[in-house]
XYZ file of C-alpha atoms in Angstrom:
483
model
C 61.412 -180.597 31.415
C 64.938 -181.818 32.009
C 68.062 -178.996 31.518
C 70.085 -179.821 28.404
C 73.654 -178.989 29.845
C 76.873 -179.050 27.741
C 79.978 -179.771 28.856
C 82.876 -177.157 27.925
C 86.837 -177.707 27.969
C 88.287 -174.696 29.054
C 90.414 -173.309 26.170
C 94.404 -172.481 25.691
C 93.657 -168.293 24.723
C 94.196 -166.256 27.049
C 90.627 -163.697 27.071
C 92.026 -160.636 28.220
C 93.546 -157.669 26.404
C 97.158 -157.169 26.520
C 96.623 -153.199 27.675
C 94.656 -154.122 30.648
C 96.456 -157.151 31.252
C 100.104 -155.440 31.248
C 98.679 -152.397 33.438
C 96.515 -154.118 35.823
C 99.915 -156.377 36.806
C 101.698 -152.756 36.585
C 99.730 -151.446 39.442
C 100.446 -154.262 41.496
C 104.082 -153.934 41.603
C 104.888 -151.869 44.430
C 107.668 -149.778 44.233
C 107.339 -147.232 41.147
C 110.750 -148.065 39.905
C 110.362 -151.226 39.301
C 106.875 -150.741 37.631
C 108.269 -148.798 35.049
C 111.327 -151.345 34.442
C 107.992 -153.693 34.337
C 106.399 -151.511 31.395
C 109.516 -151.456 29.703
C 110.041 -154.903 29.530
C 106.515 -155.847 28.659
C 107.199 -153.377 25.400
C 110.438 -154.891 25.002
C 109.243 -158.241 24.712
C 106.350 -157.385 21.847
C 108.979 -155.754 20.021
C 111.276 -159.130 19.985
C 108.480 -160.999 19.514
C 107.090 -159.203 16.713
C 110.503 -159.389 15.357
C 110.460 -163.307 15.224
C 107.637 -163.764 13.790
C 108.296 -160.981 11.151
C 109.716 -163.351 8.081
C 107.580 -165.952 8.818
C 104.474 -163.995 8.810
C 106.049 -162.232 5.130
C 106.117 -165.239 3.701
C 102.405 -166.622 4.707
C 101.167 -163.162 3.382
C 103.462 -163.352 -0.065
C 102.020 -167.272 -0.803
C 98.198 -166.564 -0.306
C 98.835 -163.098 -2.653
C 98.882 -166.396 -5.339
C 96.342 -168.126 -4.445
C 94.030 -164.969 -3.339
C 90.670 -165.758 -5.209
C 90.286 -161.731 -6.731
C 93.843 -161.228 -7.926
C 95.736 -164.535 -7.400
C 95.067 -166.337 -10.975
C 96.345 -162.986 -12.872
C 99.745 -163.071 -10.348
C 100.088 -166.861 -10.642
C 100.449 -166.388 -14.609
C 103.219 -163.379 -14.041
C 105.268 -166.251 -12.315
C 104.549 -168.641 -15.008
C 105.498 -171.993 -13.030
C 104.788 -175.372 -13.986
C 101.436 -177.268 -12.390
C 103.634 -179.060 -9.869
C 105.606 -175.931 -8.681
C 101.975 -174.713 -7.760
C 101.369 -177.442 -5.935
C 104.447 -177.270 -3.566
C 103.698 -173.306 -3.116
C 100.102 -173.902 -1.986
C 101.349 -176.791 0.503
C 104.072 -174.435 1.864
C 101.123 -172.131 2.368
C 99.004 -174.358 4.070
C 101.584 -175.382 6.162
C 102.285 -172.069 7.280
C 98.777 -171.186 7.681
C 97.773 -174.046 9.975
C 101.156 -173.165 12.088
C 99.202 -169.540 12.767
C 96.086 -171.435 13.466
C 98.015 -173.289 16.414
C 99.928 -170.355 18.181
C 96.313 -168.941 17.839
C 95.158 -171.579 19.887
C 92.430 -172.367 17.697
C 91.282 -176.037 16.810
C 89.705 -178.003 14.012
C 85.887 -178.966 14.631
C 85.737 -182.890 15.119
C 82.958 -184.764 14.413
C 81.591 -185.160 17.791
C 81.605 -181.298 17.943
C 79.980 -181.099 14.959
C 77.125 -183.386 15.996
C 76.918 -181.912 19.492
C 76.456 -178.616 17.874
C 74.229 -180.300 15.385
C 72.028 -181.977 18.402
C 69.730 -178.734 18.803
C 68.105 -175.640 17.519
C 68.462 -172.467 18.055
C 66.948 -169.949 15.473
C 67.823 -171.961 12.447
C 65.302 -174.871 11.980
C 65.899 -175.784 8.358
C 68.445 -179.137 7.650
C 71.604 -177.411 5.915
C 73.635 -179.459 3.526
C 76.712 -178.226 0.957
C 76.577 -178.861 -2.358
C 79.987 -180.884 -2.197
C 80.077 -180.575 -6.501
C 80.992 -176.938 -5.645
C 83.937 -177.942 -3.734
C 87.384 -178.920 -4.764
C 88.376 -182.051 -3.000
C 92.254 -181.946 -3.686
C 93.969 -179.478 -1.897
C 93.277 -180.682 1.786
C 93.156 -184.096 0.783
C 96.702 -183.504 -0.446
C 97.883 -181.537 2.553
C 96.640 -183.723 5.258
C 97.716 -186.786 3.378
C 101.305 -185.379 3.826
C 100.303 -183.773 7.216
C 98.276 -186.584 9.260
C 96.071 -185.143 11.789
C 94.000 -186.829 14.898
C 89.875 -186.950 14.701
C 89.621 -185.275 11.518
C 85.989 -184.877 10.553
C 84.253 -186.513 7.366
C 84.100 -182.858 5.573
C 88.133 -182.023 5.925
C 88.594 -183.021 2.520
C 86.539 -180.979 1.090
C 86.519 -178.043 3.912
C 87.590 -177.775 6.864
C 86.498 -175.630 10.035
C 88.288 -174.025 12.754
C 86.804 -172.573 16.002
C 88.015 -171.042 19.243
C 86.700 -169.810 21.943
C 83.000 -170.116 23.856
C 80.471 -167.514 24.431
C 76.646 -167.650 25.018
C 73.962 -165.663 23.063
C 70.548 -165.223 24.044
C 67.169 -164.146 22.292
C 64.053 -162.874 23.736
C 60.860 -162.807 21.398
C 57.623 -164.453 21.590
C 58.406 -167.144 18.992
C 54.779 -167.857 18.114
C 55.478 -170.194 15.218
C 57.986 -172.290 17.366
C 55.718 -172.695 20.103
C 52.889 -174.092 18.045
C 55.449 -176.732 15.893
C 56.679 -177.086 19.940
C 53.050 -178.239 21.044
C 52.495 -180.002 17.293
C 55.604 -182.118 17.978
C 54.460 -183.485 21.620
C 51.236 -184.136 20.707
C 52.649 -186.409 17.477
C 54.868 -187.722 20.395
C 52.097 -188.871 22.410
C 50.407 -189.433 19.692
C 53.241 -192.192 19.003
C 53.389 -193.676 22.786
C 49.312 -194.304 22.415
C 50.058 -196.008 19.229
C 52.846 -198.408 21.010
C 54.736 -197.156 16.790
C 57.688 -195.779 19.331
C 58.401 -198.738 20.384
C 59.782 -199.853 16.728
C 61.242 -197.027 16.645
C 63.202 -197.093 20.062
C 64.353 -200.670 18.915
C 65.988 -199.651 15.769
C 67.601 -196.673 17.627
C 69.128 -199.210 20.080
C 70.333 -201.411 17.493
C 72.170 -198.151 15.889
C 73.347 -197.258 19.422
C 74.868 -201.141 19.059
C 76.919 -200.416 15.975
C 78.644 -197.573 17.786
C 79.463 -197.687 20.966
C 81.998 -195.394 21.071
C 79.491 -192.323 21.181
C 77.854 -193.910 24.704
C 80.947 -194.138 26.142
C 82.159 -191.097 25.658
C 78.582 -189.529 26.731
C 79.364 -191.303 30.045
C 82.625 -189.941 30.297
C 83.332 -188.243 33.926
C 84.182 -184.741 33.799
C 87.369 -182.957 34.521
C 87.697 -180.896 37.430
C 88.439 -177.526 35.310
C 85.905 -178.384 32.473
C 82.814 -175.475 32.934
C 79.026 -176.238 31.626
C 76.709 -174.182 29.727
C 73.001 -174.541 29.961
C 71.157 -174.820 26.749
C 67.521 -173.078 26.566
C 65.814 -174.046 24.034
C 61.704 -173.990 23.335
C 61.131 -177.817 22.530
C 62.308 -177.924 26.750
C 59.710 -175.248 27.895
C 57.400 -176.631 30.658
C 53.480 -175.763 29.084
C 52.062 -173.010 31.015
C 50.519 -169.381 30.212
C 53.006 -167.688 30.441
C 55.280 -169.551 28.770
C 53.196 -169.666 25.657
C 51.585 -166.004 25.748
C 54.443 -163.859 26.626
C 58.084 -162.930 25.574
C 60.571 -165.957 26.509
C 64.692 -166.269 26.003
C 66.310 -168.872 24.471
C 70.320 -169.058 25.616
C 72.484 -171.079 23.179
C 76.395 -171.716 23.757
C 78.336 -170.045 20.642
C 82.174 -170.547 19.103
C 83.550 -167.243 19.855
C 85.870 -167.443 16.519
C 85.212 -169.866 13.907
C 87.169 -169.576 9.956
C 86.015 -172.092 7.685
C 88.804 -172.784 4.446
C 88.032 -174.535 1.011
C 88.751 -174.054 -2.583
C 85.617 -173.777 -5.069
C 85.591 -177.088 -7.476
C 86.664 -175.690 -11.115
C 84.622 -175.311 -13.766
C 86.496 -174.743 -16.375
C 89.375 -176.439 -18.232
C 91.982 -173.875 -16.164
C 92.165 -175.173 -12.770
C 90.932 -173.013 -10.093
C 93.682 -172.063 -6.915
C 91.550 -169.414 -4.991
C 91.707 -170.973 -1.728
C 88.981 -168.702 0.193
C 89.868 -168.146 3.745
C 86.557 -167.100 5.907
C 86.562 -165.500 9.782
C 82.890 -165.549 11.689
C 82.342 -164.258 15.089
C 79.476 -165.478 17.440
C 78.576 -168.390 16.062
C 75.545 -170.111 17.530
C 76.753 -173.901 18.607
C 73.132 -175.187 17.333
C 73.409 -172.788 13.951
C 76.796 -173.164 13.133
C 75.261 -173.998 9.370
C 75.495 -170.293 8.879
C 78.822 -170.542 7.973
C 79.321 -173.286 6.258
C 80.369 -172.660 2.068
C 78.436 -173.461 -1.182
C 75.001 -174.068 0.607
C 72.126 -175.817 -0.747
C 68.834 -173.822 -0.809
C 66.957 -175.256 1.724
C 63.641 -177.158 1.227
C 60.970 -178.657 3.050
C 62.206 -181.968 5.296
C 61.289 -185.367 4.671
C 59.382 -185.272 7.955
C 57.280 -182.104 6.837
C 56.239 -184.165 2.903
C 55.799 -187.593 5.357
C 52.961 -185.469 7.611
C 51.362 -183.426 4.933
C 51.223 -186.571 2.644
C 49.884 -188.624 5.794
C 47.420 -185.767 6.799
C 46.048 -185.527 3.284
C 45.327 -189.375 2.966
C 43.830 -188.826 6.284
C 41.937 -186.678 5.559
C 40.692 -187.329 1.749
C 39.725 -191.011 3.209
C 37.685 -189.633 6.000
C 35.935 -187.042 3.416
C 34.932 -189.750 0.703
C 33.693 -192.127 3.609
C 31.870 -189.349 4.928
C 30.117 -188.573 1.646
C 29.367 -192.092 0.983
C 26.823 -192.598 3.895
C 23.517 -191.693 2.993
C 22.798 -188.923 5.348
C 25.889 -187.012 5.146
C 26.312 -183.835 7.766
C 27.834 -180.888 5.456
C 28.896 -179.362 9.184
C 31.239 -182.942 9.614
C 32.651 -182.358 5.634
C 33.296 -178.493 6.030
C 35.180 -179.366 9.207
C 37.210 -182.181 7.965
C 37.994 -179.902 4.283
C 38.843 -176.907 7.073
C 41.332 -178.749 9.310
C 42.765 -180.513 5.948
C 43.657 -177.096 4.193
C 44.072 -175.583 7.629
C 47.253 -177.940 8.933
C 48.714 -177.919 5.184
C 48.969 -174.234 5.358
C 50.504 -175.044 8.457
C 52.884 -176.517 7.274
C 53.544 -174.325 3.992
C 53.588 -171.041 6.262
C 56.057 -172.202 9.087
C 58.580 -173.475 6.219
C 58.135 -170.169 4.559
C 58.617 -168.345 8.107
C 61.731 -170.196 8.137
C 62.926 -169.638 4.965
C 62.648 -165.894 6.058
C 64.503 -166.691 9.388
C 67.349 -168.167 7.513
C 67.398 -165.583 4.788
C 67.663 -163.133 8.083
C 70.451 -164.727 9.454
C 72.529 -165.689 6.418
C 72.483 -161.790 6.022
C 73.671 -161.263 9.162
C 76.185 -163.483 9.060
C 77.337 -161.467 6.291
C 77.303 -158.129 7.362
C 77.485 -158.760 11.746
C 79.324 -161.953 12.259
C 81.709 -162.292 9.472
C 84.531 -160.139 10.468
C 87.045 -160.427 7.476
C 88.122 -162.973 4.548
C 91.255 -163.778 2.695
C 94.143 -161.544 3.601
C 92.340 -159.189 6.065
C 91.508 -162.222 8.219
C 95.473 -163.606 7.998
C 96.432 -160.043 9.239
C 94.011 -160.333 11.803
C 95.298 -164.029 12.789
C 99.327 -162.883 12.522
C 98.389 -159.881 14.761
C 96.878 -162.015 17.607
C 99.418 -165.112 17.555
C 101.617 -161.948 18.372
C 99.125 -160.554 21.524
C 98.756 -163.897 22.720
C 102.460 -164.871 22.748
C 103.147 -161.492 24.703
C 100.449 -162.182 27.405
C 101.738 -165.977 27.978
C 105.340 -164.632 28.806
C 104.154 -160.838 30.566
C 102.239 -163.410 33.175
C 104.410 -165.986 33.481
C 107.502 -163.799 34.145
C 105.540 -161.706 36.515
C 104.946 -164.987 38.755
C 107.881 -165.734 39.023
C 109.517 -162.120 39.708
C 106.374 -161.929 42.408
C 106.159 -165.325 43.584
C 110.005 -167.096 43.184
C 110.978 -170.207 42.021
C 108.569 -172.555 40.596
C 108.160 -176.247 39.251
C 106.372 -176.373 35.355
C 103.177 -177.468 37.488
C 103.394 -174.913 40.054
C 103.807 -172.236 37.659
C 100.778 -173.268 35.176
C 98.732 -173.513 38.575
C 100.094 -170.152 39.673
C 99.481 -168.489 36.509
C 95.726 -170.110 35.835
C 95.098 -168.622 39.602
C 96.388 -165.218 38.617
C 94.236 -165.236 35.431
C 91.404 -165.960 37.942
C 91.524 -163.838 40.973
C 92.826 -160.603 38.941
C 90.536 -160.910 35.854
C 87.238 -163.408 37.033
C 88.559 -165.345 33.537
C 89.478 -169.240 32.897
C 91.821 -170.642 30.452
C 93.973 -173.883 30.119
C 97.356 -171.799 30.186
C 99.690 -173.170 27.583
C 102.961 -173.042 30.042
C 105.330 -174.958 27.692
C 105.293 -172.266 25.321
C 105.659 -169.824 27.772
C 108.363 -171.320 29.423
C 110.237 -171.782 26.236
C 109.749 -168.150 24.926
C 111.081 -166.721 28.186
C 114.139 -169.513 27.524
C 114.472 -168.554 24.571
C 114.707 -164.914 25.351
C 117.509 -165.464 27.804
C 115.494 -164.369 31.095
C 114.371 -167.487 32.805
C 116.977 -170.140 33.578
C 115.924 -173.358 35.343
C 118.247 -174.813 38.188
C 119.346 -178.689 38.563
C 116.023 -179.424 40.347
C 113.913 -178.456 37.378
C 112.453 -175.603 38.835
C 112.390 -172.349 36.720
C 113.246 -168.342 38.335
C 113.822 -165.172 36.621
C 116.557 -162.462 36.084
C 115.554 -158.994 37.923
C 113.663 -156.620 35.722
C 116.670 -154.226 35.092
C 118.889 -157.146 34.448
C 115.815 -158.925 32.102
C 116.007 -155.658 29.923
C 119.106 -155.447 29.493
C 119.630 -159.111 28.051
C 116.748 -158.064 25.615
C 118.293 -154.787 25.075
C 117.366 -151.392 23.149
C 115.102 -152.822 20.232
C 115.043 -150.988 17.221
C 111.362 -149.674 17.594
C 112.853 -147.627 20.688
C 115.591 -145.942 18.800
C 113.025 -145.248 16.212
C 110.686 -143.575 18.798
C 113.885 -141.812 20.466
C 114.389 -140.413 16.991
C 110.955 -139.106 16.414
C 111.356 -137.141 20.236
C 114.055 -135.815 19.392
C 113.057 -134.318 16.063
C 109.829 -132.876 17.564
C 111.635 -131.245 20.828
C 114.121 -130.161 18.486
């Protein structure tokens, strides 16, 4: 069987942590002097940096306390405000919350991610839909009427999803039940090419592939130098063999290393509802990203399972009463036919219940193992890491330039992308407009009539920042203890 191969666009965060990053370009510096300047100004830098994004981060956290879905009704009616004044604080909010969600780096899922996810299985095998009656269908209509926004997907009115990040998970087990709907589904395949019936089929699929052209060409689309490609190992590509089918087997699956979902429940009641419910996942399954998905329908069995078990029973009831009819009829034949009958229908009653149990098993463990937070834990979480990821765009790109001199915008996104590389066997699309800009606007990188940027020394660089007040306070607590 052929590989099924996704390709990857290498992402904007940066995947190391700021300790290791900040010492492991410590111990590179030579001279122990200026290593410690080096430490200092990494520290001095967080501190600013925390320190800019203080108010702003105060004032996403005081908006969502009103529209928190445990306590934000019984604080909206302390303010009493009017309907519309609601309105313009939960737009303020979600315009502050979606400027985290950049400096995060994270994106919103498209459509075409969405059906590329959607394109296999992993260990969910049951068709996942929202009950969209659940869902309110103003508030991001509203917001991204007033806030347009490129390849939005069919679901952002009513939720939308944001992911960053890739990983891979894998699974080893001997996935019985998959195997046999595996060998099931290639015999109906064949099944299908003896009976010529794929050949309607093929032709309506081109004619669909007609309407939207769009989709092939993009398929066909070359890919970039920097992009990276993760193999997808799924069962319905295992070659038939022994081994395959007897013994233990892994399945590999690319996941979204971070993925929050955000929508607002529909309201059911003459008081309209404002919880807006803010969800953060972790290791999220590309093929199962149904998992986290809100207001879920329970899931039943396919149109393809009723079409074969209807199909099988006419079949089979046919066969029986012509079987009965002739005048010497062989009770061997009729027991055979009744046993295969009942035999495949249990079939197919047992594998939906085995994946009923599958998705019960992982709907729990997406609640207790992948979801990491919700409402104003996960906002915490996403103010604390625009912060770390701010701090490791300007720690690297200074040190380049302290190490390496004077460098064009280019040279020092290549320089820094190498770094990331070489020192730390990691790949990202370094964002080096924003770092260029913080270290602007910080006062320690100065670019000369050519275009070309260079940095201050490190004991000059610290002293433009200066003594932040998170110094003085730890001076303070030193000198009270050796006191």
């Amino acid at each position: 069987m052929g590989k099924d191969v996704m390709r990857l666009e290498p992402e904007s965060v940066i995947p190391i942590l700021k300790p290791r990053l900040i010492m492991t370009l410590g111990n590179l510096i030579e001279r122990g002097s200026d290593r410690a300047e080096f430490l200092k100004l990494c520290k001095r830098v967080e501190y600013t940096i925390r320190a800019w994004y203080l108010l702003q981060f105060e004032d996403l956290m005081q908006l969502y306390s009103l529209f928190d879905p445990v306590n934000g009704a019984r604080k909206l009616e302390q303010q009493n405000l009017s309907e519309e004044e609601i309105d313009v604080l939960e737009q303020n909010f979600m315009m502050y919350f979606f400027e985290v969600m950049n400096k995060s780096n994270f994106k919103l899922a498209n459509n075409e991610e969405v059906e590329v996810a959607h394109s296999g299985q992993y260990l969910l095998n049951l068709p996942i839909t929202v009950d969209e009656s659940k869902l309110d269908k103003t508030l991001l209509k509203r917001y991204f009427a007033n806030n347009p926004h490129e390849d939005l997907p069919d679901f952002s009115d009513k939720y939308i999803i944001f992911r960053r990040g890739i990983g891979i998970d894998r699974t080893t087990d001997y996935f019985f039940m998959e195997k046999v709907d595996m060998i099931i589904g290639r015999f109906w395949a064949w099944l299908l090419r003896v009976t010529r019936v794929h050949q309607i089929i093929s032709r309506k699929r081109s004619e669909c592939h007609q309407i939207n052209p769009k989709k092939t060409d993009e398929v066909n689309t070359e890919a970039e130098p920097e992009d990276h490609f993760v193999e997808r190992i799924r069962i319905q590509n295992l070659d038939l063999s022994t081994r395959n089918l007897l013994n233990k087997i892994t399945i590999q699956e690319p996941t979204f290393d971070r993925m929050i979902v955000v929508y607002r429940k529909a309201s059911s009641k003459p008081k309209k509802e404002r919880g807006i419910f803010v969800k953060h996942f972790r290791n999220i399954p590309m093929a199962d990203m149904e998992i986290v998905l809100p207001e879920k329908k329970n899931p039943s069995l396919t149109p393809m399972d009723w079409a074969q078990f209807l199909i099988s029973a006419i079949i089979g009831l046919v066969t029986l009463v012509s079987s009965l009819e002739r005048p010497k009829a062989d009770v061997w034949v009729i027991i055979a036919l009744l046993s295969g009958l009942i035999g495949y229908c249990g079939k197919i009653y047992f594998t939906f219940q085995q994946r009923m149990a599958t998705y019960q098993n992982l709907i729990t463990k997406s609640m207790y193992d992948k979801q990491l937070d919700s409402g104003r834990g996960t906002l915490l979480h996403l103010c604390d890491d625009v912060i770390q990821q701010e701090v490791k765009e300007v720690t690297i790109s200074f040190f380049i330039l302290m190490e390496q001199g004077k460098a064009t915008r280019d040279d020092l996104d290549r320089r820094c992308e190498d770094l990331i590389v070489e020192e730390f066997g990691e790949k990202c699309n370094f964002d080096v407009d924003d770092a260029v800009h913080k270290l602007e606007k910080l006062g320690i990188v100065t670019r000369d009539s050519i275009g070309r940027y260079h940095c201050v020394g490190l004991k000059r660089a610290n002293e433009i920042i200066g003594t932040t007040t998170e110094e003085l306070v730890l001076k303070a607590k030193q000198d009270i203890i050796s006191a």
